[in-house]
CSV table of C-alpha atoms in Angstrom, one decimal:
chain,number,residue,atom,x,y,z
A,1,MET,CA,0.0,0.0,0.0
A,2,ASP,CA,2.9,2.4,0.8
A,3,MET,CA,4.2,2.0,-2.7
A,4,LYS,CA,0.9,2.7,-4.5
A,5,THR,CA,0.2,6.1,-2.8
A,6,PRO,CA,3.3,7.9,-4.0
A,7,LEU,CA,2.9,6.4,-7.5
A,8,SER,CA,-0.7,7.6,-7.8
A,9,VAL,CA,0.3,11.1,-6.6
A,10,LEU,CA,3.1,11.2,-9.2
A,11,LEU,CA,0.8,10.2,-12.0
A,12,LEU,CA,-1.8,12.8,-11.0
A,13,SER,CA,0.9,15.4,-10.8
A,14,LEU,CA,2.1,14.5,-14.3
A,15,LEU,CA,-1.4,14.6,-15.7
A,16,LEU,CA,-2.1,18.1,-14.2
A,17,LEU,CA,1.2,19.4,-15.6
A,18,SER,CA,0.4,18.1,-19.1
A,19,PHE,CA,-2.9,20.0,-19.1
A,20,SER,CA,-1.6,23.2,-17.5
A,21,PRO,CA,-1.8,26.2,-19.8
A,22,LYS,CA,1.6,27.3,-21.1
A,23,PRO,CA,2.5,31.0,-21.6
A,24,SER,CA,2.7,32.1,-25.2
A,25,ASN,CA,6.2,33.5,-25.6
A,26,ALA,CA,5.4,34.7,-29.1
A,27,ALA,CA,2.4,36.8,-28.0
A,28,SER,CA,4.3,38.4,-25.1
A,29,SER,CA,7.4,39.1,-27.2
A,30,PRO,CA,8.4,42.8,-27.5
A,31,VAL,CA,8.3,44.5,-30.9
A,32,LEU,CA,11.8,45.6,-32.0
A,33,ASP,CA,12.9,48.6,-34.0
A,34,THR,CA,15.4,48.6,-36.8
A,35,ASP,CA,18.3,48.9,-34.3
A,36,GLY,CA,17.1,45.9,-32.4
A,37,HIS,CA,15.7,47.9,-29.4
A,38,LYS,CA,12.3,47.4,-27.9
A,39,LEU,CA,9.5,49.8,-29.1
A,40,GLN,CA,8.6,52.2,-26.3
A,41,THR,CA,5.3,53.8,-25.5
A,42,GLY,CA,5.1,57.4,-26.4
A,43,VAL,CA,8.3,57.4,-28.5
A,44,ASN,CA,8.3,58.6,-32.1
A,45,TYR,CA,9.0,56.0,-34.8
A,46,HIS,CA,8.7,56.0,-38.6
A,47,ILE,CA,6.7,53.1,-40.0
A,48,LEU,CA,8.5,52.0,-43.1
A,49,PRO,CA,7.8,49.3,-45.7
A,50,VAL,CA,9.9,46.2,-45.6
A,51,LEU,CA,9.7,45.8,-49.4
A,52,ARG,CA,11.2,48.9,-51.1
A,53,GLY,CA,10.3,50.3,-54.5
A,54,ARG,CA,6.6,50.9,-54.0
A,55,GLY,CA,6.7,54.0,-51.8
A,56,GLY,CA,8.0,55.3,-48.5
A,57,GLY,CA,6.8,55.5,-44.9
A,58,LEU,CA,3.3,56.0,-43.6
A,59,THR,CA,1.8,59.5,-43.4
A,60,LEU,CA,-1.6,61.3,-43.7
A,61,GLY,CA,-3.2,62.1,-47.0
A,62,ALA,CA,-6.5,63.1,-48.6
A,63,SER,CA,-9.5,60.8,-48.0
A,64,ARG,CA,-11.3,59.4,-51.1
A,65,SER,CA,-14.0,62.0,-50.5
A,66,GLY,CA,-11.5,64.9,-50.2
A,67,ASN,CA,-13.0,65.8,-46.8
A,68,CYS,CA,-11.8,65.4,-43.2
A,69,PRO,CA,-10.7,63.2,-41.6
A,70,LEU,CA,-7.5,62.5,-43.4
A,71,ALA,CA,-6.6,59.0,-44.5
A,72,VAL,CA,-3.5,56.9,-43.5
A,73,VAL,CA,-1.5,56.5,-46.7
A,74,GLN,CA,2.0,55.5,-47.9
A,75,GLU,CA,4.4,58.2,-49.1
A,76,GLN,CA,4.8,58.2,-52.9
A,77,GLN,CA,8.5,58.8,-52.7
A,78,GLU,CA,10.5,55.8,-51.5
A,79,LEU,CA,13.1,58.0,-49.7
A,80,SER,CA,10.5,59.7,-47.6
A,81,ASP,CA,10.1,58.3,-44.1
A,82,GLY,CA,6.6,59.8,-43.6
A,83,LEU,CA,5.3,61.2,-40.3
A,84,PRO,CA,6.6,60.0,-36.9
A,85,ALA,CA,4.1,57.8,-35.1
A,86,LYS,CA,3.6,56.9,-31.5
A,87,PHE,CA,2.0,53.8,-29.8
A,88,SER,CA,0.0,53.5,-26.7
A,89,PRO,CA,-0.9,49.9,-25.5
A,90,VAL,CA,-4.1,49.2,-23.7
A,91,ASP,CA,-2.2,47.5,-20.9
A,92,GLY,CA,-0.3,50.7,-20.1
A,93,ARG,CA,3.1,49.0,-20.3
A,94,SER,CA,6.2,51.0,-21.3
A,95,THR,CA,7.2,48.4,-23.9
A,96,ILE,CA,5.1,47.6,-27.0
A,97,ARG,CA,4.4,43.8,-27.4
A,98,LEU,CA,3.0,41.6,-30.0
A,99,SER,CA,-0.7,40.9,-30.2
A,100,THR,CA,-1.6,43.7,-27.8
A,101,ASP,CA,-4.4,46.2,-28.5
A,102,LEU,CA,-2.9,49.6,-29.0
A,103,ASN,CA,-3.6,53.1,-30.3
A,104,VAL,CA,-1.4,54.5,-33.1
A,105,TRP,CA,-1.2,58.2,-33.8
A,106,PHE,CA,1.0,60.6,-35.8
A,107,ASP,CA,2.9,63.2,-33.9
A,108,ALA,CA,1.9,66.0,-36.3
A,109,ALA,CA,-0.5,68.9,-36.8
A,110,THR,CA,-3.0,68.7,-39.7
A,111,ILE,CA,-5.5,71.0,-41.5
A,112,CYS,CA,-8.3,68.9,-40.0
A,113,VAL,CA,-9.4,69.9,-36.5
A,114,GLN,CA,-9.3,66.2,-35.5
A,115,SER,CA,-6.9,63.8,-33.8
A,116,THR,CA,-4.3,61.9,-35.8
A,117,VAL,CA,-5.2,58.6,-33.9
A,118,TRP,CA,-5.8,55.8,-36.3
A,119,ARG,CA,-9.3,54.2,-36.6
A,120,LEU,CA,-11.1,51.9,-39.0
A,121,ALA,CA,-13.4,54.0,-41.2
A,122,ALA,CA,-16.9,53.0,-42.1
A,123,PHE,CA,-17.2,50.5,-44.9
A,124,ASP,CA,-16.7,52.2,-48.3
A,125,GLU,CA,-19.5,50.8,-50.4
A,126,GLU,CA,-18.1,52.1,-53.7
A,127,VAL,CA,-14.9,50.1,-53.6
A,128,LYS,CA,-16.0,47.5,-51.0
A,129,GLN,CA,-13.1,48.3,-48.6
A,130,TYR,CA,-12.5,49.2,-45.0
A,131,PHE,CA,-9.9,52.0,-44.9
A,132,VAL,CA,-7.7,53.3,-42.0
A,133,GLU,CA,-8.2,56.9,-41.3
A,134,SER,CA,-7.4,59.5,-38.6
A,135,GLY,CA,-9.8,61.1,-36.1
A,136,GLY,CA,-9.8,58.3,-33.5
A,137,VAL,CA,-9.8,58.5,-29.7
A,138,LEU,CA,-6.8,57.9,-27.6
A,139,GLY,CA,-7.4,55.5,-24.8
A,140,ASN,CA,-10.8,54.8,-23.2
A,141,PRO,CA,-11.1,51.2,-24.3
A,142,GLY,CA,-14.6,49.9,-24.8
A,143,ARG,CA,-17.6,49.8,-27.2
A,144,GLU,CA,-17.4,53.4,-28.2
A,145,THR,CA,-13.7,53.2,-29.2
A,146,VAL,CA,-13.5,49.7,-30.6
A,147,SER,CA,-12.6,50.9,-34.1
A,148,ASN,CA,-9.5,52.7,-32.7
A,149,TRP,CA,-7.5,49.7,-31.6
A,150,PHE,CA,-4.9,47.8,-33.7
A,151,LYS,CA,-2.3,45.2,-33.0
A,152,ILE,CA,1.2,44.6,-34.2
A,153,GLU,CA,1.8,41.0,-35.3
A,154,LYS,CA,4.8,39.0,-36.6
A,155,VAL,CA,4.7,37.7,-40.2
A,156,ASP,CA,7.8,35.6,-40.8
A,157,GLU,CA,10.6,37.9,-39.7
A,158,ASP,CA,8.7,41.1,-40.3
A,159,TYR,CA,5.8,43.0,-38.7
A,160,ASN,CA,2.4,44.0,-39.8
A,161,PHE,CA,-0.7,45.7,-38.3
A,162,ARG,CA,-3.8,43.7,-37.7
A,163,PHE,CA,-7.3,44.9,-36.8
A,164,CYS,CA,-8.8,42.5,-34.3
A,165,PRO,CA,-9.7,44.5,-31.1
A,166,THR,CA,-10.4,42.8,-27.8
A,167,VAL,CA,-11.3,45.9,-25.8
A,168,CYS,CA,-15.0,45.1,-25.9
A,169,ASP,CA,-16.2,41.6,-24.8
A,170,THR,CA,-19.7,42.1,-26.2
A,171,CYS,CA,-18.7,43.6,-29.6
A,172,LYS,CA,-18.7,41.7,-32.8
A,173,VAL,CA,-15.6,42.8,-34.7
A,174,ILE,CA,-13.8,42.0,-37.9
A,175,CYS,CA,-10.4,40.4,-37.7
A,176,ARG,CA,-8.2,41.1,-40.7
A,177,ASP,CA,-4.7,42.2,-41.5
A,178,VAL,CA,-3.9,45.7,-42.6
A,179,GLY,CA,-2.6,46.0,-46.1
A,180,ILE,CA,-2.4,48.4,-49.0
A,181,TYR,CA,-5.2,49.4,-51.4
A,182,VAL,CA,-3.9,51.0,-54.6
A,183,ASP,CA,-6.2,53.9,-55.4
A,184,GLY,CA,-4.8,55.4,-58.6
A,185,ALA,CA,-1.5,57.1,-57.5
A,186,THR,CA,-2.4,56.8,-53.8
A,187,ARG,CA,-1.5,53.7,-51.7
A,188,ARG,CA,-4.1,53.6,-48.8
A,189,LEU,CA,-4.0,51.5,-45.7
A,190,ALA,CA,-7.0,49.2,-45.7
A,191,LEU,CA,-8.0,45.8,-44.4
A,192,SER,CA,-6.6,43.1,-46.7
A,193,ASP,CA,-5.8,39.4,-47.0
A,194,GLU,CA,-2.3,40.5,-48.0
A,195,PRO,CA,-0.5,42.1,-44.9
A,196,PHE,CA,1.6,45.2,-45.4
A,197,ARG,CA,5.0,44.3,-44.0
A,198,VAL,CA,6.6,47.1,-42.0
A,199,LYS,CA,9.5,47.9,-39.8
A,200,PHE,CA,10.0,50.6,-37.2
A,201,LYS,CA,12.8,53.2,-37.3
A,202,LYS,CA,13.2,55.5,-34.3
A,203,ALA,CA,12.7,59.1,-35.3
């Protein structure tokens, strides 16, 4: 009897260990800039394309309607880094990590009397696209701001933005990568099946 008790305890311990949830190292990994340093909350970075030859960094440009708010677009000139952007994660940490809801905004003044915080615009019926625009709200996670939250994910060795907010438990949201929609001479950020691969250079 003395030998059976320790054996049963050992088997139970092994069974519990096998079913214990394991932390996801990938999801908690910090996002790195082009110098290999961790992205920091509130610090300016240029968001640059990994693949060169199709334009420069991200900036603000005219919307398809020509009205405010401004749209998030890619610079036409490859050598242009675009506007500096900042990141603010929902968890309030000082380091930006993968798969974390965050606000993105440009550290710049515009002709529109609106914020430069990114948000997902209403569905464009004409071209059947969801575009990324400015005019969002910084912070205040919940139902009213669900369109303002994006995530940085890893695609191979590169990064990309993804819209799949988890700041509202009762909201039904779209989960798709952020890519590029070519609108004549303008390359607009929009939800896409083809992610726009980016890197982050400290400004």
